[in-house]
mmCIF file of C-alpha atoms and ligand atoms in Angstrom:
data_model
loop_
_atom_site.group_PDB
_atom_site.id
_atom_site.type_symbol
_atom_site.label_atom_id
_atom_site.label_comp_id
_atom_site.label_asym_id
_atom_site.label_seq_id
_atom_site.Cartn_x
_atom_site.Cartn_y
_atom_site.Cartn_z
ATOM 1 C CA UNK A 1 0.000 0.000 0.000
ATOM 2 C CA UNK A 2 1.021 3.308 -1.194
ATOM 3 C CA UNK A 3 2.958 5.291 2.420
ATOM 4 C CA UNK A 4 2.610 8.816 2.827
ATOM 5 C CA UNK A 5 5.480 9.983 6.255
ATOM 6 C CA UNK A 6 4.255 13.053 8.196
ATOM 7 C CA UNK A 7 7.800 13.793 9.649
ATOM 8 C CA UNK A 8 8.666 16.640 11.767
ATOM 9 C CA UNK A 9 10.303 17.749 14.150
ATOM 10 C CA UNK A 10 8.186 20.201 15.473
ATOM 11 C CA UNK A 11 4.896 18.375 16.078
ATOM 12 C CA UNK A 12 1.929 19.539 14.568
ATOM 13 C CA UNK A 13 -1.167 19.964 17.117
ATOM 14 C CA UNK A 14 -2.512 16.485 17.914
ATOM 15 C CA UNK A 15 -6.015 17.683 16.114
ATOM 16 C CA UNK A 16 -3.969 18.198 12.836
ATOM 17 C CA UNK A 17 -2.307 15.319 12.848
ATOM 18 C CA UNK A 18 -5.701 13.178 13.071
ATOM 19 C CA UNK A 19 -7.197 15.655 10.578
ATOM 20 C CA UNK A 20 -4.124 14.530 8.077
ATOM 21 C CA UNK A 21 -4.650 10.865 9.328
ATOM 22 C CA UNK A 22 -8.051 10.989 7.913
ATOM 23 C CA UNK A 23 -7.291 12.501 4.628
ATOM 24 C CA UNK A 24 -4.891 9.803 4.065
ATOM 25 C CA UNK A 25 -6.509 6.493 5.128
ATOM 26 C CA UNK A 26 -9.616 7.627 3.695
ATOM 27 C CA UNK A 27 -7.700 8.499 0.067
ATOM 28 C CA UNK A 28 -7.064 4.987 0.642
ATOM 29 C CA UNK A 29 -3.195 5.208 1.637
ATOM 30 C CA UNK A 30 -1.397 4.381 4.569
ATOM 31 C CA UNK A 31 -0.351 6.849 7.292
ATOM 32 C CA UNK A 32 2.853 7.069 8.631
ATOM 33 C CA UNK A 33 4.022 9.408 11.912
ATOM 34 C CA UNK A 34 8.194 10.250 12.791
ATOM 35 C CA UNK A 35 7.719 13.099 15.223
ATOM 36 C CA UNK A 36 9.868 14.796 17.477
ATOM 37 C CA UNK A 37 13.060 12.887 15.755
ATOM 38 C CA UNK A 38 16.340 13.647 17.011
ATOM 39 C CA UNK A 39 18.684 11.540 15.079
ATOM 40 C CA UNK A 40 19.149 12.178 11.141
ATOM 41 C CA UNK A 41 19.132 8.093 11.069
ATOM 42 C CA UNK A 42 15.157 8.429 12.131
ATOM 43 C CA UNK A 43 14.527 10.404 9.394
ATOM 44 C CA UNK A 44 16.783 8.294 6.828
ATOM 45 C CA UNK A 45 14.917 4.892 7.876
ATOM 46 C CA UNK A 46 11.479 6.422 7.909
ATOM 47 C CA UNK A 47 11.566 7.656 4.768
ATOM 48 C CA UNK A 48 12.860 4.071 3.045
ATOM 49 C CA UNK A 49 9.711 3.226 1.201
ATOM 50 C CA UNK A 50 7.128 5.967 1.271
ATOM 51 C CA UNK A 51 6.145 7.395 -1.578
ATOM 52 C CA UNK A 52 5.392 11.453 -0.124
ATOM 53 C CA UNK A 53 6.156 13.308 3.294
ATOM 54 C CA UNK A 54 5.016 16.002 4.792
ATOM 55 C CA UNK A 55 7.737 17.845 6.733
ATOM 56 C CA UNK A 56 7.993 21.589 8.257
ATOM 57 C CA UNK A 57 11.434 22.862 8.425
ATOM 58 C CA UNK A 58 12.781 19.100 8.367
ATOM 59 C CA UNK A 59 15.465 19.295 6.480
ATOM 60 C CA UNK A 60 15.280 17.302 3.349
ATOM 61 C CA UNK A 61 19.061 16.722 1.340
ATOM 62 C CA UNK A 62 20.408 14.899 -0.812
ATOM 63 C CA UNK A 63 21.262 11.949 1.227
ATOM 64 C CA UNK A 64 17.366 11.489 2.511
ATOM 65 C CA UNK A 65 16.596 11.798 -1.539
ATOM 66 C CA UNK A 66 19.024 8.773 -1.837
ATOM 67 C CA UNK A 67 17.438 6.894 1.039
ATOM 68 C CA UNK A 68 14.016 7.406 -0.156
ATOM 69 C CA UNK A 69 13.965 4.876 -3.105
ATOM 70 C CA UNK A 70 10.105 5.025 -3.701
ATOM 71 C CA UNK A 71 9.741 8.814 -3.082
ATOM 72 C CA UNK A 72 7.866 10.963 -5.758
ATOM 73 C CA UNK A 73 6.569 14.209 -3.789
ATOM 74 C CA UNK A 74 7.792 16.047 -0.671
ATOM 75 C CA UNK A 75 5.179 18.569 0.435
ATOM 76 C CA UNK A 76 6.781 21.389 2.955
ATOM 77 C CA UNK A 77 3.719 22.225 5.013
ATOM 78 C CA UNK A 78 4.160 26.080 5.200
ATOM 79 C CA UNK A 79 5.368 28.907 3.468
ATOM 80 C CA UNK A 80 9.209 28.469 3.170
ATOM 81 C CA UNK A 81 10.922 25.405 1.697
ATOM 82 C CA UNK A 82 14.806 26.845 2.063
ATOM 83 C CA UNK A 83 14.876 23.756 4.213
ATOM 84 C CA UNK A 84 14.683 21.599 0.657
ATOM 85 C CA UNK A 85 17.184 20.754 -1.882
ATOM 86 C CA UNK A 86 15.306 21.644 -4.632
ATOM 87 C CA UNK A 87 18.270 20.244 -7.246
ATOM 88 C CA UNK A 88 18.372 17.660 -5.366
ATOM 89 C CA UNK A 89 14.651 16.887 -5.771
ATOM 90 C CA UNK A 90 14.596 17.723 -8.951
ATOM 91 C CA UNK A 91 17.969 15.088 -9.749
ATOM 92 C CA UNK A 92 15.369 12.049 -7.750
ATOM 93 C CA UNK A 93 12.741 13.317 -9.851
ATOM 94 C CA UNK A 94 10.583 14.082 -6.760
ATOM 95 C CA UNK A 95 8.128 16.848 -6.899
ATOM 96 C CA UNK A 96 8.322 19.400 -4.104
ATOM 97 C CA UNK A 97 5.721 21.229 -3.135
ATOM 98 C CA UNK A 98 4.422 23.878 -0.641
ATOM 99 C CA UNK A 99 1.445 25.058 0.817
ATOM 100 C CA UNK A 100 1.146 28.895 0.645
ATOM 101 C CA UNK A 101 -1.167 30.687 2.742
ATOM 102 C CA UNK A 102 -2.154 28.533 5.269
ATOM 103 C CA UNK A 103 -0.147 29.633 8.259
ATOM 104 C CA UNK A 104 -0.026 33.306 7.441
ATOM 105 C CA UNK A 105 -2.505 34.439 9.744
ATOM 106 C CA UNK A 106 -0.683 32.702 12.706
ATOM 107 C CA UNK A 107 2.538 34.002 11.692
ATOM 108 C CA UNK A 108 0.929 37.412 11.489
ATOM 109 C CA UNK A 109 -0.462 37.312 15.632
ATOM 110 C CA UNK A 110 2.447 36.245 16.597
ATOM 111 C CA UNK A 111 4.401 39.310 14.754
ATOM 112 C CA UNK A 112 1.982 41.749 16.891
ATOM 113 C CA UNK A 113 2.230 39.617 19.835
ATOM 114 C CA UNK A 114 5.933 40.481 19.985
ATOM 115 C CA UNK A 115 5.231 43.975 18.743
ATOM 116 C CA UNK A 116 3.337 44.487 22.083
ATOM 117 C CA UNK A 117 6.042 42.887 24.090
ATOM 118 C CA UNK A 118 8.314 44.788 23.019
ATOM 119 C CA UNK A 119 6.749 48.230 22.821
ATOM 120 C CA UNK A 120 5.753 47.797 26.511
ATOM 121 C CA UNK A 121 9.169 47.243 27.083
ATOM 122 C CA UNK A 122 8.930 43.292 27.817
ATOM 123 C CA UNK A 123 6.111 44.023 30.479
ATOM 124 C CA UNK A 124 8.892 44.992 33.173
ATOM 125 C CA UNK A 125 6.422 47.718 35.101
ATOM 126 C CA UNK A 126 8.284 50.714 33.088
ATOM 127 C CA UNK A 127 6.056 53.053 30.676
ATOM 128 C CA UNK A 128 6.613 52.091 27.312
ATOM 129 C CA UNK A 129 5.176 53.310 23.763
ATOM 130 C CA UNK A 130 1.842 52.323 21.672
ATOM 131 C CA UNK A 131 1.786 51.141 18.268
ATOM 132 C CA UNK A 132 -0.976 53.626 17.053
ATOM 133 C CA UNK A 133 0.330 56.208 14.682
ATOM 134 C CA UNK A 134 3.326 54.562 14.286
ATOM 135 C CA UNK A 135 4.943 53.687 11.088
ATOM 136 C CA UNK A 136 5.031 50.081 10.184
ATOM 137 C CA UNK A 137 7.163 48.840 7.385
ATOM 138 C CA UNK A 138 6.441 45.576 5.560
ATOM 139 C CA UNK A 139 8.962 43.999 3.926
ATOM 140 C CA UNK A 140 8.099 41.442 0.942
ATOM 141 C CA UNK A 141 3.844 41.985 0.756
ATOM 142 C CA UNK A 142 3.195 38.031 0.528
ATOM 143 C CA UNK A 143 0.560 35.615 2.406
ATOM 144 C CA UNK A 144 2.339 37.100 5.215
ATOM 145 C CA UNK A 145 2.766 40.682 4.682
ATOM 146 C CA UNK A 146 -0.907 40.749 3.981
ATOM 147 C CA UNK A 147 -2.268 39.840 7.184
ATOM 148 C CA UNK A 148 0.072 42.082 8.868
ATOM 149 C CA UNK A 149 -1.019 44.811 7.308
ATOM 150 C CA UNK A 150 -4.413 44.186 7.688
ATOM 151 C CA UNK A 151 -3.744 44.076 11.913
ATOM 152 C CA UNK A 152 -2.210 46.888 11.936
ATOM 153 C CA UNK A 153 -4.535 48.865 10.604
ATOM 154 C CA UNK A 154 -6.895 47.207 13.561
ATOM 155 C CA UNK A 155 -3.754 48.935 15.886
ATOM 156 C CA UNK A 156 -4.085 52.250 13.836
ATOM 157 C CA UNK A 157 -0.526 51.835 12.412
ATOM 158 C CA UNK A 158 0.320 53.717 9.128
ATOM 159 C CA UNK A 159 1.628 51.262 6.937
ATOM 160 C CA UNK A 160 4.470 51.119 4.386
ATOM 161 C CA UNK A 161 5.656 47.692 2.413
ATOM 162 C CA UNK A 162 8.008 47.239 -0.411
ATOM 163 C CA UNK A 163 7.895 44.196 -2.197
ATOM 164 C CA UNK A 164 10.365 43.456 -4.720
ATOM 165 C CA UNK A 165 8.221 40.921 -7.062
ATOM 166 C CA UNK A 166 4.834 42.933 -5.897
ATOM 167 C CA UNK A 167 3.850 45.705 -8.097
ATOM 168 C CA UNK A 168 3.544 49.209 -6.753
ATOM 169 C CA UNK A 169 -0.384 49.022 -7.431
ATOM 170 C CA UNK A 170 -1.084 45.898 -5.715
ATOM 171 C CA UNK A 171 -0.441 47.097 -2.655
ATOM 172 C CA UNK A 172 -1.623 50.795 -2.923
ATOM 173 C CA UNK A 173 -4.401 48.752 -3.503
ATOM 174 C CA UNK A 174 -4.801 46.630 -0.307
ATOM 175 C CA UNK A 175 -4.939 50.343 1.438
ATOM 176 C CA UNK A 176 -1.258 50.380 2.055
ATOM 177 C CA UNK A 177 1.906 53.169 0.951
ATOM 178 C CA UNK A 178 4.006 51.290 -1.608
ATOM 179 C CA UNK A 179 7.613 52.318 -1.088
ATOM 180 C CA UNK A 180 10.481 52.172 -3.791
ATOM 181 C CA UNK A 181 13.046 50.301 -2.069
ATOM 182 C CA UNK A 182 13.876 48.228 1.201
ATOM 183 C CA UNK A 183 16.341 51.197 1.886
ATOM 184 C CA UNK A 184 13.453 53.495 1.619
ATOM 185 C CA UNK A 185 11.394 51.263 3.835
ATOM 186 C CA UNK A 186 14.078 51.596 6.304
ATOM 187 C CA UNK A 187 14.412 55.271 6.423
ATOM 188 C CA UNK A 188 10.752 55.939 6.940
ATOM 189 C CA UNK A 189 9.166 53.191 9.034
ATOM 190 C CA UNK A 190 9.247 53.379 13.322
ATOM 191 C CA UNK A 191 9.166 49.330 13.343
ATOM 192 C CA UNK A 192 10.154 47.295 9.911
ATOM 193 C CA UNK A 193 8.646 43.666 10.630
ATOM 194 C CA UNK A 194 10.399 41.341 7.813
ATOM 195 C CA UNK A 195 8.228 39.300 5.560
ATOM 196 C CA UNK A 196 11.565 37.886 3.045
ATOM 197 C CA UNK A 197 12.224 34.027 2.050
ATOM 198 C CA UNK A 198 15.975 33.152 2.385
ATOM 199 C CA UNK A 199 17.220 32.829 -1.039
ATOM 200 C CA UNK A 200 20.573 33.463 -2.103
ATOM 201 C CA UNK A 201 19.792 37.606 -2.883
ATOM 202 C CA UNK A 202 18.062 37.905 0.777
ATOM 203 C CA UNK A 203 20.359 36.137 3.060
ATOM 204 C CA UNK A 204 22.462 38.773 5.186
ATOM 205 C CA UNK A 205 20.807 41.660 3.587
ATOM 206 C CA UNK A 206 19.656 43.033 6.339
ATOM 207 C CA UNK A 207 22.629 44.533 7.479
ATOM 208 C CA UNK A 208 24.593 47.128 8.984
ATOM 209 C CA UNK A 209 23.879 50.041 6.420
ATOM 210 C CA UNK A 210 20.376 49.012 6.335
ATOM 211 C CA UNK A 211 19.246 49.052 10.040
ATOM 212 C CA UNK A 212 20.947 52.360 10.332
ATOM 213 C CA UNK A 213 18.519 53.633 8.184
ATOM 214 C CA UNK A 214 16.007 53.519 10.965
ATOM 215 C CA UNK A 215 14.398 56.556 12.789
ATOM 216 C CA UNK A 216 15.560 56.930 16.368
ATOM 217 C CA UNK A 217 14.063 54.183 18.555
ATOM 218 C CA UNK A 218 14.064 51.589 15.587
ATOM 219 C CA UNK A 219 12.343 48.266 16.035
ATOM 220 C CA UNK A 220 13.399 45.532 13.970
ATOM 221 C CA UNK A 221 10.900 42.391 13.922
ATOM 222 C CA UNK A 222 11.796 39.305 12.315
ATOM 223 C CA UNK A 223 9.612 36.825 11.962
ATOM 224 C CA UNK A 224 10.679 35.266 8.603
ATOM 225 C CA UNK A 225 14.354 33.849 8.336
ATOM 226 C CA UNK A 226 17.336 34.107 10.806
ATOM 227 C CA UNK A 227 19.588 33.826 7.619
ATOM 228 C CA UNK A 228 18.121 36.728 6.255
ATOM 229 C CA UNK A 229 20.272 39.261 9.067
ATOM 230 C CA UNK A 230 23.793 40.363 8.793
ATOM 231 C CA UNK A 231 24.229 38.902 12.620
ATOM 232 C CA UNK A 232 27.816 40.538 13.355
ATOM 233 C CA UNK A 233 26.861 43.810 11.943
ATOM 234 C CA UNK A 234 23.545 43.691 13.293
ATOM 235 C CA UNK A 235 25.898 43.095 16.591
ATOM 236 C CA UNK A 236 27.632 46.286 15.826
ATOM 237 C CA UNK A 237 25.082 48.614 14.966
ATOM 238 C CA UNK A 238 23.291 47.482 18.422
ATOM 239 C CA UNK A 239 26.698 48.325 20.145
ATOM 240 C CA UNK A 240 26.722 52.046 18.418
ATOM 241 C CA UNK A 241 23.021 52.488 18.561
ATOM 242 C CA UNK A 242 21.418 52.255 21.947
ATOM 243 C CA UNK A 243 17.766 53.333 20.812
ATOM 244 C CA UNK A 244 17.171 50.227 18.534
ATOM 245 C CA UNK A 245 15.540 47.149 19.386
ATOM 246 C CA UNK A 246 15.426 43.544 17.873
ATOM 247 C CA UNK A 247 12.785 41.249 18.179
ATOM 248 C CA UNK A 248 12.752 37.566 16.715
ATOM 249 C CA UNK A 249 11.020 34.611 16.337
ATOM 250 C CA UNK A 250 13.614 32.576 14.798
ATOM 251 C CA UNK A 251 16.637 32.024 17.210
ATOM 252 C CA UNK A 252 19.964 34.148 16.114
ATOM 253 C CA UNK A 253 23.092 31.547 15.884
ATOM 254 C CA UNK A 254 24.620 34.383 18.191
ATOM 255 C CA UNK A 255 21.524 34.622 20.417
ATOM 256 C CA UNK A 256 23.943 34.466 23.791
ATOM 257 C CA UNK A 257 25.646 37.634 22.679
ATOM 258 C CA UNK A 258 22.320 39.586 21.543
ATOM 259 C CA UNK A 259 20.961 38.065 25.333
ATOM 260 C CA UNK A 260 24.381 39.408 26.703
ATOM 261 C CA UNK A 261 24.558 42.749 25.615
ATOM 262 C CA UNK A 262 21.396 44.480 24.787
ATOM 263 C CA UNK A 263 19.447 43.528 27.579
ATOM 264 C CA UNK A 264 15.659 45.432 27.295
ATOM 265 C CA UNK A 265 16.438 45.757 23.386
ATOM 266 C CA UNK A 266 16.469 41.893 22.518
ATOM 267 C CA UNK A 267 14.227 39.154 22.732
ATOM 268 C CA UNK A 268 13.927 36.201 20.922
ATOM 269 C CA UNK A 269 11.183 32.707 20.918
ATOM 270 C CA UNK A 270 13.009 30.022 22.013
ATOM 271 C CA UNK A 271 11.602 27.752 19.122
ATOM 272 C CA UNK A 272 10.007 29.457 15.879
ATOM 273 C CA UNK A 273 6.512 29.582 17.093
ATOM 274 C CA UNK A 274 5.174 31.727 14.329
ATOM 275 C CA UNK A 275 2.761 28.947 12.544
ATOM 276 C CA UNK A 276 2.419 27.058 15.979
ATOM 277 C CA UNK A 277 -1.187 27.297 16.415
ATOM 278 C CA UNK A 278 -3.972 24.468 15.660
ATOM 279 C CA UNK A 279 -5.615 26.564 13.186
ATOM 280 C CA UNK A 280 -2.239 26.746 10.910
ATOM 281 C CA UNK A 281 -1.334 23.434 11.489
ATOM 282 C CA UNK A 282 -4.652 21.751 10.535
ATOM 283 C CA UNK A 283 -4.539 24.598 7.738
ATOM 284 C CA UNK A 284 -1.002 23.908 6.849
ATOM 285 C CA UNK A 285 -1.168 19.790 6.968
ATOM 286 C CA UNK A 286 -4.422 19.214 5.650
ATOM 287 C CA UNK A 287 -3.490 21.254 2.672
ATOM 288 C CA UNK A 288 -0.576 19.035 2.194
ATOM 289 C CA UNK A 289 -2.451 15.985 2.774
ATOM 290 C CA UNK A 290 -4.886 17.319 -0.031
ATOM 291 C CA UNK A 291 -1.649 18.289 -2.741
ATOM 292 C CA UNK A 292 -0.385 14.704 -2.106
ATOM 293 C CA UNK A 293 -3.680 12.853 -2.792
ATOM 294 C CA UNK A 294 -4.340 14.789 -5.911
ATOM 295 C CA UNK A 295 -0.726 14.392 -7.103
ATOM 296 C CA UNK A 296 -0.919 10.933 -6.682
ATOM 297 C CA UNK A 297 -4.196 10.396 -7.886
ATOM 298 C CA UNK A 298 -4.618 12.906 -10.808
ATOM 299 C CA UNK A 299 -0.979 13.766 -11.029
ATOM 300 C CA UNK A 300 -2.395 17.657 -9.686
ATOM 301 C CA UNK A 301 1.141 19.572 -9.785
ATOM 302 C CA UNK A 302 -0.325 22.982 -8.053
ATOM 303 C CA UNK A 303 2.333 24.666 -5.858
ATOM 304 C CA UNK A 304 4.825 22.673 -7.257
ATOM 305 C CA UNK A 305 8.562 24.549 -6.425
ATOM 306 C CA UNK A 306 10.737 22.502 -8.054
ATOM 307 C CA UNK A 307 11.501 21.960 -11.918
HETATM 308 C C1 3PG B 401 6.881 28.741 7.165
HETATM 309 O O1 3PG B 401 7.806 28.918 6.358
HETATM 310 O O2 3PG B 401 5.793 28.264 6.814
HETATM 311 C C2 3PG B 401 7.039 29.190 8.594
HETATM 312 O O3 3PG B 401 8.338 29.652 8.828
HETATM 313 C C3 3PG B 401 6.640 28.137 9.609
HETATM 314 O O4 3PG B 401 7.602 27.135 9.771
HETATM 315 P P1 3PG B 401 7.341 25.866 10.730
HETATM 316 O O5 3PG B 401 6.323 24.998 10.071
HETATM 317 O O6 3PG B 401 8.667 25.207 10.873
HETATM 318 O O7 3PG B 401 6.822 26.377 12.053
#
C-alpha cells in the first residue's frame, strides 16, 4: 500500500495530525508518523519506502533523496521550503511542493504579539510606547505581509511595504503606501517587521547600512528567516546604537551575545513559534495531505517549487 510519512520535528497539534490521518486512510493510503526525531538516522529509515512526506522545516538533502527509493513528492507544510534541496529533488525526480497561505494568519499574531512585548518594554512595570500612529514597514507583501497589514490597521498603524516581485499598485491597492526600495522602507518606518524568504539575494541583507537607516528608537521584527540578518553587523550597529531594538522569532546563531549585551532591546522565541497554532497546522497539513492525494491520484502539480 502506497505510504505517505508526516515527519517533523516540530509536532503539529494532535487535532492536525488526526485531521491529516483521515485525509490519508480515507484516500485509501497508509499513514505514517516520525515526530519529534532527534537523530538524522530516524529520518533516513522512515523515509525508506514511502512514496510522499510532509515535513515543516525538516530538512530534506540529498542523502534522505538517496534513502528514499520510492519517493515521488515532498510537500513542505508552510510557506518556506529553504529547508529543501530543490536540485536535489529535482535530480530524484521528486516533486516538491508547498502550501502557501495557510499559516499566514498565525505568523501574522504572533508578529503583533511580539510587537506588544516589546513596545511595553517586555512588560517589566516601566512606561513604554503604543503602536498607534506609528509607522510600520512591511517587507516582501506576501501571504504574510498581507495579514500584517491588515492588523495593523486594527492597531491604527500607518503602513508602508516594499515588495520586490509585488507591483507598486497591488499594494496601494490593499490600502497600504508602496515604497520604492527596502532602503526606503528603512528610512521611513518606526518598526520594519520582515516578511523575506531566504534565497541566495536575501540572506544577510539586512545589514549594517540598512538598520541604520532607521528613525531613532528603531524596532526591527523578524519573523521570517534568521539567515536573512547580517548577525555581526547587526551586533555592531546594536553596540553604536542604543535606541534600537530587535525582536525575533527565529533564534539568532549568536543569540547568547544579543541576550548578553542588549538587555531590554532583545528578545527572541526560544523555538520558531510563528505557525504554531492548531488553526495553521490543521490549515497547513491538511493542505498538504490534499496536494499529495491529488498528485498521486490525478498527477495535480499545483504549488509545485521545483523543476
Ligand atoms: C513557514 O515557512 O511556513 C514558517 O516559517 C513556519 O515554519 P514551521 O512549520 O517550521 O513552524
Amino acid at each position: 500500500m502506497t505510504k505517505i510519512l508526516v515527519a517533523t520535528q516540530k509536532p503539529f497539534a494532535k487535532v492536525a495530525v488526526d485531521g491529516i490521518r483521515t485525509e490519508i486512510e480515507n484516500a485509501g493510503f497508509q499513514f505514517e508518523l516520525l515526530e519529534k526525531y532527534t537523530e538524522k538516522k530516524q529520518l533516513l529509515d522512515a523515509v525508506k519506502d514511502v512514496e510522499a512526506i510532509i515535513i515543516r522545516s525538516d530538512k530534506v538533502d540529498n542523502e534522505v533523496f538517496d534513502a528514499a527509493k520510492s519517493l515521488k513528492i515532498v510537500v513542505r507544510a508552510g510557506a518556506g521550503y529553504d529547508n529543501v534541496d530543490l536540485e536535489a529533488a529535482t535530480a530524484h525526480h521528486v516533486c516538491v511542493m508547498n502550501t502557501p497561505g495557510q499559516n499566514s494568519n498565525a505568523v501574522a499574531e504572533l508578529a503583533f504579539g511580539l510587537l506588544v512585548f516589546a513596545v511595553r518594554n517586555f512588560y517589566n512595570g516601566t512606561s513604554g510606547t503604543e503602536l498607534k500612529g506609528k509607522k510600520l514597514g512591511i517587507l516582501a507583501f506576501g501571504n504574510v505581509g498581507r495579514n500584517v497589514a491588515r492588523v495593523a490597521k486594527g492597531f491604527g498603524m500607518e503602513v508602508y511595504a516594499y515588495d520586490a516581485f509585488c507591483p507598486k499598485t497591488a499594494i496601494e491597492e490593499a490600502g497600504v503606501h508602496a515604497v520604492d526600495s527596502t532602503e526606503a522602507l528603512f528610512e521611513k518606518c518606526d518598526v520594519v517587521s520582515l516578511h523575506i524568504p531566504a534565497t541566495a539575494e536575501t540572506k544577510q541583507s539586512i545589514n549594517y547600512a540598512m538598520v541604520n537607516k532607521m528613525p531613532k528608537g528603531g524596532l526591527l521584527l523578524n519573523t521570517a528567516r534568521k539567515e536573512v540578518i547580517n548577525e555581526d553587523e547587526l551586533i555592531k550597529l546594536m553596540q553604536e546604537r542604543t535606541d534600537l531594538k530587535y525582536i525575533t522569532d527565529i533564534m539568532p546563531d549568536q543569540n547568547d551575545k544579543f541576550v548578553e549585551l542588549f538587555a531590554g532591546r532583545y528578545f527572541s522565541t526560544p523555538k520558531k513559534m510563528g505557525a504554531q497554532t492548531a488553526e495553521a497546522n490543521i490549515n497547513a497539513g491538511i493542505a498538504a495531505a490534499k496536494q499529495i492525494v491529488g498528485f498521486i491520484k490525478d498527477g495535480c502539480e499545483k504549488f509545485r517549487v521545483n523543476k
